[in-house]
mmCIF file of C-alpha atoms in Angstrom:
data_model
loop_
_atom_site.group_PDB
_atom_site.id
_atom_site.type_symbol
_atom_site.label_atom_id
_atom_site.label_comp_id
_atom_site.label_asym_id
_atom_site.label_seq_id
_atom_site.Cartn_x
_atom_site.Cartn_y
_atom_site.Cartn_z
ATOM 1 C CA MET A 1 -30.137 -4.773 1.718
ATOM 2 C CA PHE A 2 -31.565 -3.080 4.799
ATOM 3 C CA ASP A 3 -32.813 -6.378 6.259
ATOM 4 C CA ARG A 4 -29.252 -7.634 6.041
ATOM 5 C CA LEU A 5 -27.931 -4.444 7.646
ATOM 6 C CA GLU A 6 -30.400 -4.783 10.521
ATOM 7 C CA ALA A 7 -29.196 -8.358 11.041
ATOM 8 C CA VAL A 8 -25.543 -7.259 11.010
ATOM 9 C CA GLU A 9 -26.243 -4.521 13.563
ATOM 10 C CA ALA A 10 -28.137 -6.980 15.798
ATOM 11 C CA ARG A 11 -25.189 -9.383 15.610
ATOM 12 C CA TYR A 12 -22.795 -6.546 16.513
ATOM 13 C CA GLU A 13 -24.841 -5.771 19.642
ATOM 14 C CA LYS A 14 -24.907 -9.465 20.556
ATOM 15 C CA LEU A 15 -21.125 -9.637 20.196
ATOM 16 C CA ASN A 16 -20.794 -6.650 22.541
ATOM 17 C CA GLU A 17 -22.716 -8.627 25.149
ATOM 18 C CA LEU A 18 -20.673 -11.783 24.584
ATOM 19 C CA LEU A 19 -17.351 -9.932 24.843
ATOM 20 C CA SER A 20 -18.303 -8.621 28.280
ATOM 21 C CA ASP A 21 -19.328 -12.090 29.517
ATOM 22 C CA PRO A 22 -16.778 -13.392 32.092
ATOM 23 C CA ASP A 23 -17.012 -16.927 30.667
ATOM 24 C CA ILE A 24 -16.054 -15.653 27.203
ATOM 25 C CA ILE A 25 -13.280 -13.415 28.580
ATOM 26 C CA ASN A 26 -11.719 -16.483 30.228
ATOM 27 C CA ASP A 27 -11.978 -18.541 27.036
ATOM 28 C CA THR A 28 -9.067 -17.378 24.850
ATOM 29 C CA THR A 29 -10.310 -19.134 21.694
ATOM 30 C CA LYS A 30 -13.852 -17.729 21.856
ATOM 31 C CA LEU A 31 -12.594 -14.285 22.872
ATOM 32 C CA ARG A 32 -10.319 -14.158 19.814
ATOM 33 C CA GLU A 33 -13.064 -15.515 17.535
ATOM 34 C CA TYR A 34 -15.734 -13.038 18.691
ATOM 35 C CA SER A 35 -13.317 -10.088 18.733
ATOM 36 C CA LYS A 36 -12.305 -10.864 15.139
ATOM 37 C CA GLU A 37 -15.944 -11.149 14.033
ATOM 38 C CA GLN A 38 -16.828 -7.859 15.709
ATOM 39 C CA SER A 39 -13.850 -6.112 14.104
ATOM 40 C CA GLU A 40 -14.890 -7.413 10.666
ATOM 41 C CA ILE A 41 -18.415 -5.934 10.846
ATOM 42 C CA GLN A 42 -17.609 -2.742 12.772
ATOM 43 C CA ASP A 43 -17.160 -0.571 9.647
ATOM 44 C CA THR A 44 -20.477 -1.807 8.247
ATOM 45 C CA VAL A 45 -22.345 -1.071 11.488
ATOM 46 C CA GLU A 46 -20.823 2.410 11.831
ATOM 47 C CA ALA A 47 -21.695 3.268 8.210
ATOM 48 C CA TYR A 48 -25.256 1.952 8.673
ATOM 49 C CA ARG A 49 -25.752 4.030 11.821
ATOM 50 C CA GLU A 50 -24.448 7.098 10.002
ATOM 51 C CA TYR A 51 -26.841 6.327 7.141
ATOM 52 C CA LYS A 52 -29.820 6.103 9.537
ATOM 53 C CA SER A 53 -28.811 9.416 11.145
ATOM 54 C CA VAL A 54 -28.664 11.112 7.741
ATOM 55 C CA LYS A 55 -32.091 9.667 6.832
ATOM 56 C CA GLU A 56 -33.567 11.131 10.020
ATOM 57 C CA GLN A 57 -32.055 14.527 9.211
ATOM 58 C CA ILE A 58 -33.548 14.341 5.694
ATOM 59 C CA ASP A 59 -37.005 13.584 7.130
ATOM 60 C CA ASP A 60 -36.651 16.527 9.556
ATOM 61 C CA ALA A 61 -35.592 18.864 6.733
ATOM 62 C CA LYS A 62 -38.534 17.783 4.565
ATOM 63 C CA ALA A 63 -40.928 18.343 7.497
ATOM 64 C CA MET A 64 -39.512 21.852 7.996
ATOM 65 C CA LEU A 65 -40.199 22.702 4.338
ATOM 66 C CA GLU A 66 -43.880 21.942 4.942
ATOM 67 C CA ASP A 67 -43.966 24.658 7.620
ATOM 68 C CA LYS A 68 -44.327 28.338 6.888
ATOM 69 C CA LEU A 69 -40.767 29.629 6.529
ATOM 70 C CA ASP A 70 -39.384 32.928 5.308
ATOM 71 C CA ALA A 71 -37.502 32.873 1.982
ATOM 72 C CA ASP A 72 -34.005 32.863 3.503
ATOM 73 C CA MET A 73 -34.756 30.021 5.926
ATOM 74 C CA ARG A 74 -36.462 27.970 3.167
ATOM 75 C CA GLU A 75 -33.389 28.389 0.920
ATOM 76 C CA MET A 76 -31.069 27.352 3.752
ATOM 77 C CA VAL A 77 -33.111 24.219 4.494
ATOM 78 C CA LYS A 78 -33.205 23.312 0.783
ATOM 79 C CA GLU A 79 -29.431 23.642 0.574
ATOM 80 C CA GLU A 80 -28.973 21.460 3.665
ATOM 81 C CA LEU A 81 -31.409 18.887 2.268
ATOM 82 C CA SER A 82 -29.458 18.698 -0.993
ATOM 83 C CA GLU A 83 -26.205 18.056 0.901
ATOM 84 C CA LEU A 84 -27.879 15.387 3.067
ATOM 85 C CA GLN A 85 -29.286 13.615 0.000
ATOM 86 C CA GLU A 86 -25.785 13.494 -1.512
ATOM 87 C CA GLN A 87 -24.493 11.973 1.751
ATOM 88 C CA GLU A 88 -27.334 9.433 1.687
ATOM 89 C CA GLU A 89 -26.396 8.358 -1.848
ATOM 90 C CA GLU A 90 -22.693 8.057 -0.973
ATOM 91 C CA LEU A 91 -23.422 6.049 2.188
ATOM 92 C CA SER A 92 -25.840 3.786 0.336
ATOM 93 C CA GLU A 93 -23.098 2.979 -2.215
ATOM 94 C CA LYS A 94 -20.575 2.445 0.590
ATOM 95 C CA LEU A 95 -22.950 0.034 2.355
ATOM 96 C CA ARG A 96 -23.493 -1.964 -0.844
ATOM 97 C CA ILE A 97 -19.718 -2.421 -1.100
ATOM 98 C CA LEU A 98 -19.361 -3.298 2.585
ATOM 99 C CA LEU A 99 -21.989 -6.024 2.191
ATOM 100 C CA LEU A 100 -20.127 -7.716 -0.653
ATOM 101 C CA PRO A 101 -18.633 -11.117 0.213
ATOM 102 C CA LYS A 102 -15.323 -10.456 1.922
ATOM 103 C CA ASP A 103 -12.137 -12.353 1.212
ATOM 104 C CA PRO A 104 -11.348 -14.017 4.572
ATOM 105 C CA ASN A 105 -7.637 -13.397 3.938
ATOM 106 C CA ASP A 106 -7.932 -9.623 3.416
ATOM 107 C CA ASP A 107 -6.711 -8.597 6.871
ATOM 108 C CA LYS A 108 -3.715 -10.923 6.832
ATOM 109 C CA ASN A 109 -0.013 -10.319 6.487
ATOM 110 C CA VAL A 110 1.541 -11.160 3.141
ATOM 111 C CA ILE A 111 4.402 -13.346 1.993
ATOM 112 C CA MET A 112 5.604 -12.128 -1.404
ATOM 113 C CA GLU A 113 7.860 -14.100 -3.720
ATOM 114 C CA ILE A 114 9.542 -12.310 -6.633
ATOM 115 C CA ARG A 115 11.595 -14.203 -9.214
ATOM 116 C CA GLY A 116 13.516 -13.029 -12.250
ATOM 117 C CA ALA A 117 12.038 -14.873 -15.253
ATOM 118 C CA ALA A 118 12.831 -14.237 -18.930
ATOM 119 C CA GLY A 119 15.744 -11.897 -19.554
ATOM 120 C CA GLY A 120 18.745 -13.116 -17.554
ATOM 121 C CA ASP A 121 20.541 -10.418 -15.551
ATOM 122 C CA GLU A 122 18.056 -7.762 -16.668
ATOM 123 C CA ALA A 123 15.157 -9.853 -15.273
ATOM 124 C CA ALA A 124 17.026 -10.205 -11.963
ATOM 125 C CA LEU A 125 17.598 -6.425 -11.832
ATOM 126 C CA PHE A 126 13.898 -5.858 -12.485
ATOM 127 C CA ALA A 127 13.029 -8.316 -9.674
ATOM 128 C CA GLY A 128 15.124 -6.065 -7.408
ATOM 129 C CA ASP A 129 13.232 -2.987 -8.653
ATOM 130 C CA LEU A 130 9.906 -4.662 -7.825
ATOM 131 C CA TYR A 131 11.101 -5.646 -4.351
ATOM 132 C CA ARG A 132 12.128 -2.051 -3.613
ATOM 133 C CA MET A 133 8.820 -0.768 -5.029
ATOM 134 C CA TYR A 134 6.763 -2.991 -2.711
ATOM 135 C CA SER A 135 9.047 -2.210 0.260
ATOM 136 C CA ARG A 136 8.532 1.529 -0.230
ATOM 137 C CA PHE A 137 4.782 1.076 -0.629
ATOM 138 C CA ALA A 138 4.713 -0.962 2.596
ATOM 139 C CA GLU A 139 6.706 1.707 4.416
ATOM 140 C CA ALA A 140 4.242 4.400 3.273
ATOM 141 C CA GLN A 141 1.375 2.281 4.689
ATOM 142 C CA GLY A 142 3.145 1.931 8.033
ATOM 143 C CA TRP A 143 3.779 -1.780 7.463
ATOM 144 C CA LYS A 144 6.913 -3.755 8.292
ATOM 145 C CA THR A 145 8.988 -5.676 5.716
ATOM 146 C CA GLU A 146 11.223 -8.639 6.557
ATOM 147 C CA VAL A 147 13.316 -10.630 4.068
ATOM 148 C CA MET A 148 12.770 -14.368 4.499
ATOM 149 C CA GLU A 149 15.158 -15.627 1.817
ATOM 150 C CA ALA A 150 17.106 -14.003 -1.015
ATOM 151 C CA SER A 151 19.248 -15.271 -3.867
ATOM 152 C CA SER A 152 21.088 -12.236 -5.214
ATOM 153 C CA THR A 153 23.091 -11.834 -8.408
ATOM 154 C CA GLY A 154 26.456 -10.208 -8.923
ATOM 155 C CA VAL A 155 24.870 -7.346 -10.858
ATOM 156 C CA GLY A 156 22.680 -6.160 -7.983
ATOM 157 C CA GLY A 157 19.431 -7.965 -8.688
ATOM 158 C CA TYR A 158 17.695 -11.089 -7.396
ATOM 159 C CA LYS A 159 17.147 -14.476 -8.947
ATOM 160 C CA GLU A 160 14.581 -14.873 -6.166
ATOM 161 C CA ILE A 161 13.580 -12.903 -3.089
ATOM 162 C CA ILE A 162 10.943 -13.921 -0.533
ATOM 163 C CA PHE A 163 9.797 -11.401 2.057
ATOM 164 C CA MET A 164 6.980 -10.859 4.529
ATOM 165 C CA ILE A 165 4.944 -7.653 4.788
ATOM 166 C CA THR A 166 3.291 -7.315 8.186
ATOM 167 C CA GLY A 167 0.382 -4.909 8.588
ATOM 168 C CA LYS A 168 -3.415 -4.837 8.841
ATOM 169 C CA GLY A 169 -5.029 -5.262 5.440
ATOM 170 C CA ALA A 170 -1.742 -5.975 3.632
ATOM 171 C CA TYR A 171 -3.213 -8.862 1.630
ATOM 172 C CA SER A 172 -6.322 -6.871 0.659
ATOM 173 C CA LYS A 173 -4.140 -4.337 -1.158
ATOM 174 C CA LEU A 174 -1.427 -6.596 -2.559
ATOM 175 C CA LYS A 175 -3.379 -9.702 -3.609
ATOM 176 C CA PHE A 176 -3.847 -8.396 -7.156
ATOM 177 C CA GLU A 177 -0.064 -8.346 -7.735
ATOM 178 C CA ASN A 178 0.035 -12.080 -8.591
ATOM 179 C CA GLY A 179 1.338 -12.643 -12.095
ATOM 180 C CA ALA A 180 4.045 -11.808 -14.610
ATOM 181 C CA HIS A 181 5.361 -8.229 -14.641
ATOM 182 C CA ARG A 182 7.034 -7.107 -17.884
ATOM 183 C CA VAL A 183 9.681 -4.394 -18.192
ATOM 184 C CA GLN A 184 10.728 -2.612 -21.387
ATOM 185 C CA ARG A 185 13.941 -0.571 -21.154
ATOM 186 C CA VAL A 186 17.495 -0.179 -22.406
ATOM 187 C CA PRO A 187 19.798 -2.254 -20.167
ATOM 188 C CA GLU A 188 22.917 -0.547 -18.814
ATOM 189 C CA THR A 189 25.005 -3.195 -20.567
ATOM 190 C CA GLU A 190 23.406 -2.479 -23.975
ATOM 191 C CA SER A 191 25.783 -0.302 -26.000
ATOM 192 C CA GLY A 192 23.488 -0.023 -29.025
ATOM 193 C CA GLY A 193 20.640 1.571 -27.077
ATOM 194 C CA ARG A 194 18.157 -1.169 -28.001
ATOM 195 C CA ILE A 195 15.089 -1.677 -25.825
ATOM 196 C CA HIS A 196 14.941 -5.113 -24.202
ATOM 197 C CA THR A 197 11.877 -6.848 -22.772
ATOM 198 C CA SER A 198 12.260 -8.892 -19.588
ATOM 199 C CA THR A 199 9.877 -10.354 -17.045
ATOM 200 C CA ALA A 200 9.691 -11.140 -13.347
ATOM 201 C CA THR A 201 6.963 -13.119 -11.608
ATOM 202 C CA VAL A 202 5.260 -12.102 -8.376
ATOM 203 C CA ALA A 203 3.392 -14.425 -6.015
ATOM 204 C CA CYS A 204 1.423 -12.904 -3.138
ATOM 205 C CA LEU A 205 0.420 -15.395 -0.429
ATOM 206 C CA PRO A 206 -1.614 -14.679 2.715
ATOM 207 C CA GLU A 207 0.218 -15.670 5.888
ATOM 208 C CA ALA A 208 -1.386 -18.817 7.298
ATOM 209 C CA GLU A 209 -1.908 -19.386 11.002
ATOM 210 C CA GLU A 210 -1.228 -22.807 12.483
ATOM 211 C CA VAL A 211 -4.944 -23.283 13.157
ATOM 212 C CA GLU A 212 -5.791 -22.703 9.491
ATOM 213 C CA VAL A 213 -3.501 -25.278 7.936
ATOM 214 C CA GLU A 214 -2.465 -28.404 9.779
ATOM 215 C CA ILE A 215 1.085 -29.479 9.006
ATOM 216 C CA HIS A 216 2.297 -32.516 10.930
ATOM 217 C CA GLU A 217 5.958 -32.813 11.898
ATOM 218 C CA LYS A 218 5.998 -36.370 10.507
ATOM 219 C CA ASP A 219 5.130 -34.947 7.063
ATOM 220 C CA ILE A 220 8.124 -32.589 6.998
ATOM 221 C CA ARG A 221 11.609 -33.621 5.961
ATOM 222 C CA VAL A 222 14.261 -31.291 7.412
ATOM 223 C CA ASP A 223 17.685 -30.980 5.774
ATOM 224 C CA THR A 224 20.444 -28.726 7.069
ATOM 225 C CA TYR A 225 23.518 -27.583 5.193
ATOM 226 C CA ALA A 226 26.172 -24.879 5.200
ATOM 227 C CA SER A 227 24.939 -21.532 3.902
ATOM 228 C CA SER A 228 26.532 -20.111 0.768
ATOM 229 C CA GLY A 229 27.049 -16.663 -0.695
ATOM 230 C CA ALA A 230 28.303 -13.375 0.669
ATOM 231 C CA GLY A 231 28.342 -13.154 4.451
ATOM 232 C CA GLY A 232 30.408 -13.355 7.595
ATOM 233 C CA GLN A 233 32.508 -16.132 9.059
ATOM 234 C CA SER A 234 29.489 -18.413 9.479
ATOM 235 C CA VAL A 235 29.148 -18.874 5.711
ATOM 236 C CA ASN A 236 30.245 -22.356 4.607
ATOM 237 C CA THR A 237 31.306 -23.217 8.188
ATOM 238 C CA THR A 238 28.103 -23.859 10.156
ATOM 239 C CA MET A 239 25.071 -25.933 9.203
ATOM 240 C CA SER A 240 22.703 -22.970 9.556
ATOM 241 C CA ALA A 241 20.829 -23.231 6.240
ATOM 242 C CA VAL A 242 17.548 -25.171 6.341
ATOM 243 C CA ARG A 243 15.533 -26.961 3.669
ATOM 244 C CA LEU A 244 11.995 -28.049 4.547
ATOM 245 C CA THR A 245 10.062 -30.460 2.351
ATOM 246 C CA HIS A 246 6.353 -31.020 2.941
ATOM 247 C CA VAL A 247 6.145 -34.562 1.604
ATOM 248 C CA PRO A 248 2.348 -34.820 0.933
ATOM 249 C CA THR A 249 2.357 -31.749 -1.353
ATOM 250 C CA ASN A 250 6.034 -31.916 -2.405
ATOM 251 C CA THR A 251 6.423 -28.269 -1.317
ATOM 252 C CA VAL A 252 10.054 -27.272 -0.751
ATOM 253 C CA VAL A 253 11.289 -24.173 1.095
ATOM 254 C CA THR A 254 14.880 -23.194 1.812
ATOM 255 C CA CYS A 255 16.165 -20.467 4.110
ATOM 256 C CA GLN A 256 19.735 -19.395 4.847
ATOM 257 C CA ASP A 257 19.234 -15.685 5.484
ATOM 258 C CA GLU A 258 19.913 -15.915 9.230
ATOM 259 C CA LYS A 259 23.079 -17.175 10.943
ATOM 260 C CA SER A 260 20.942 -19.234 13.334
ATOM 261 C CA GLN A 261 19.511 -22.568 12.174
ATOM 262 C CA ILE A 262 16.540 -22.103 14.530
ATOM 263 C CA LYS A 263 15.667 -18.709 13.032
ATOM 264 C CA ASN A 264 16.047 -20.036 9.505
ATOM 265 C CA LYS A 265 13.700 -22.915 10.339
ATOM 266 C CA GLU A 266 11.117 -20.504 11.817
ATOM 267 C CA LYS A 267 11.190 -18.362 8.673
ATOM 268 C CA ALA A 268 11.046 -21.406 6.404
ATOM 269 C CA MET A 269 8.004 -22.749 8.320
ATOM 270 C CA LYS A 270 6.117 -19.477 7.767
ATOM 271 C CA VAL A 271 6.755 -19.673 4.023
ATOM 272 C CA LEU A 272 5.934 -23.402 3.926
ATOM 273 C CA ARG A 273 2.670 -22.897 5.776
ATOM 274 C CA ALA A 274 1.671 -20.070 3.413
ATOM 275 C CA ARG A 275 2.485 -22.139 0.310
ATOM 276 C CA VAL A 276 0.566 -25.192 1.517
ATOM 277 C CA TYR A 277 -2.396 -22.980 2.542
ATOM 278 C CA ASP A 278 -2.310 -21.339 -0.900
ATOM 279 C CA LYS A 279 -2.208 -24.737 -2.628
ATOM 280 C CA ILE A 280 -5.169 -26.029 -0.592
ATOM 281 C CA ASN A 281 -7.191 -22.861 -1.311
ATOM 282 C CA ARG A 282 -6.509 -23.152 -5.031
ATOM 283 C CA GLU A 283 -7.736 -26.741 -5.065
ATOM 284 C CA ILE A 284 -10.884 -25.832 -3.109
ATOM 285 C CA GLN A 285 -11.660 -22.910 -5.423
ATOM 286 C CA ALA A 286 -10.974 -24.818 -8.648
ATOM 287 C CA GLU A 287 -14.705 -25.494 -9.096
ATOM 288 C CA TYR A 288 -15.283 -21.740 -9.209
ATOM 289 C CA ASP A 289 -12.858 -21.204 -12.100
ATOM 290 C CA GLN A 290 -15.406 -19.376 -14.229
ATOM 291 C CA ASN A 291 -16.075 -16.831 -11.496
ATOM 292 C CA ARG A 292 -12.379 -16.408 -10.787
ATOM 293 C CA LYS A 293 -11.654 -15.693 -14.454
ATOM 294 C CA SER A 294 -14.157 -12.856 -14.403
ATOM 295 C CA ALA A 295 -12.536 -11.294 -11.345
ATOM 296 C CA VAL A 296 -9.466 -9.056 -11.344
ATOM 297 C CA GLY A 297 -7.267 -11.244 -9.166
ATOM 298 C CA THR A 298 -7.249 -14.577 -10.978
ATOM 299 C CA GLY A 299 -4.029 -15.559 -9.244
ATOM 300 C CA ASP A 300 -2.673 -17.075 -12.468
ATOM 301 C CA ARG A 301 1.067 -16.606 -12.034
ATOM 302 C CA SER A 302 1.767 -17.070 -15.747
ATOM 303 C CA GLU A 303 -0.610 -14.268 -16.756
ATOM 304 C CA ARG A 304 1.097 -11.055 -17.877
ATOM 305 C CA ILE A 305 -0.619 -8.470 -15.743
ATOM 306 C CA ARG A 306 1.441 -5.294 -16.088
ATOM 307 C CA THR A 307 4.023 -3.594 -18.310
ATOM 308 C CA TYR A 308 6.577 -1.058 -17.091
ATOM 309 C CA ASN A 309 7.822 0.955 -20.100
ATOM 310 C CA PHE A 310 10.831 3.114 -19.188
ATOM 311 C CA PRO A 311 11.261 5.132 -22.442
ATOM 312 C CA GLN A 312 7.665 6.403 -22.159
ATOM 313 C CA ASN A 313 7.615 6.561 -18.322
ATOM 314 C CA ARG A 314 4.475 4.424 -18.642
ATOM 315 C CA VAL A 315 2.819 1.698 -16.565
ATOM 316 C CA THR A 316 -0.052 -0.306 -18.081
ATOM 317 C CA ASP A 317 -2.189 -2.779 -16.152
ATOM 318 C CA HIS A 318 -3.570 -5.064 -18.852
ATOM 319 C CA ARG A 319 -6.418 -6.533 -16.769
ATOM 320 C CA ILE A 320 -8.301 -3.262 -16.432
ATOM 321 C CA GLY A 321 -6.805 -1.276 -19.335
ATOM 322 C CA LEU A 322 -5.252 1.296 -16.997
ATOM 323 C CA THR A 323 -2.316 3.352 -18.331
ATOM 324 C CA ILE A 324 -0.445 5.867 -16.160
ATOM 325 C CA GLN A 325 2.483 8.048 -17.237
ATOM 326 C CA LYS A 326 4.078 7.912 -13.770
ATOM 327 C CA LEU A 327 6.512 4.999 -13.903
ATOM 328 C CA ASP A 328 9.168 6.895 -11.936
ATOM 329 C CA GLN A 329 6.714 7.594 -9.085
ATOM 330 C CA ILE A 330 5.271 4.070 -9.082
ATOM 331 C CA LEU A 331 8.735 2.511 -8.721
ATOM 332 C CA GLN A 332 9.184 4.773 -5.680
ATOM 333 C CA GLY A 333 6.276 2.913 -4.073
ATOM 334 C CA LYS A 334 3.447 5.276 -5.024
ATOM 335 C CA LEU A 335 1.160 2.424 -6.029
ATOM 336 C CA ASP A 336 -2.111 3.749 -4.594
ATOM 337 C CA GLU A 337 -3.579 4.866 -7.924
ATOM 338 C CA VAL A 338 -3.033 1.427 -9.491
ATOM 339 C CA ILE A 339 -4.100 -0.588 -6.438
ATOM 340 C CA ASN A 340 -7.232 1.505 -5.803
ATOM 341 C CA ALA A 341 -8.283 1.101 -9.464
ATOM 342 C CA LEU A 342 -7.897 -2.696 -9.171
ATOM 343 C CA ILE A 343 -9.906 -2.799 -5.932
ATOM 344 C CA MET A 344 -12.690 -0.683 -7.474
ATOM 345 C CA GLU A 345 -12.841 -2.907 -10.562
ATOM 346 C CA ASP A 346 -13.016 -6.023 -8.384
ATOM 347 C CA GLN A 347 -15.821 -4.488 -6.305
ATOM 348 C CA ALA A 348 -17.741 -3.510 -9.451
ATOM 349 C CA LEU A 349 -17.501 -7.070 -10.815
ATOM 350 C CA LYS A 350 -18.670 -8.509 -7.489
ATOM 351 C CA MET A 351 -21.624 -6.092 -7.407
ATOM 352 C CA GLU A 352 -22.623 -7.154 -10.931
ATOM 353 C CA GLN A 353 -22.507 -10.800 -9.891
ATOM 354 C CA ALA A 354 -24.476 -10.075 -6.706
ATOM 355 C CA GLU A 355 -27.182 -8.262 -8.657
#
């Protein structure tokens, strides 16, 4: 482990030199590439340097105990040594985690797609609850949320809503949300007080940059049509709605959220690029199916991952056997306890595989 850490620190120093080289500064592509690489290993280097500092302090404390000290001083040094050894253990564990293979998409923005599935109007209402839950979580993280496309229902829910969450590390925290979310509650329309079970599906896609997935204009069919639904005078009068079809993968995206056709096309392209990137990644990773099944985030959209039980105020994540009696708080966006547990489980599985 420490050989690897030495190599990472040496690379960090080399990147410092490169980023101050005038030739690199004038080369936008290399500057961005090296800056990104440096940013990715900075936490590891800082933790390693802190670890080395603590080790030096431990050696100094042990050397002091070999000297002739009075009882009070000896006790003080022993106490300090104990605290330093705890720090050493914590930093060693932190470094093991930092050295685990990193998902290259972790720092990216996220495009989330939520759809009401089984349960009719109740499923659409639950899709709306999930959208608000993720929006509040994003707000608490200091991230920005932007609706890309929405198909609402008359009862206040969504048949489908697609939105982007912009913020550093958004994908790293939300990537485990892929799958079917189940709700158990008494619908407002149910006079007999019977509990109904409905589901909504969530897809979490990393935003793809143009350089990461090449989509040629000749491969895209663009259709425009009049937008429909509630809105201003532009609805049903201007051809502002856009449908993009990526012919090679048969990926279709529609957007009519904006009054401007240009803005709708821009939003649709972001979603299209993310979907094609996601499709390509899934095909590439297919050969690693066995490993993916043993990880927390399998990405299987048909898998039931979580149950939200209203009568018991309970949320259960079935992948890790986590049950929390805080449904009301979680729907307000307080997802940290669930998300942190998923991240820790994923890290533990990766450490087992690495060992």
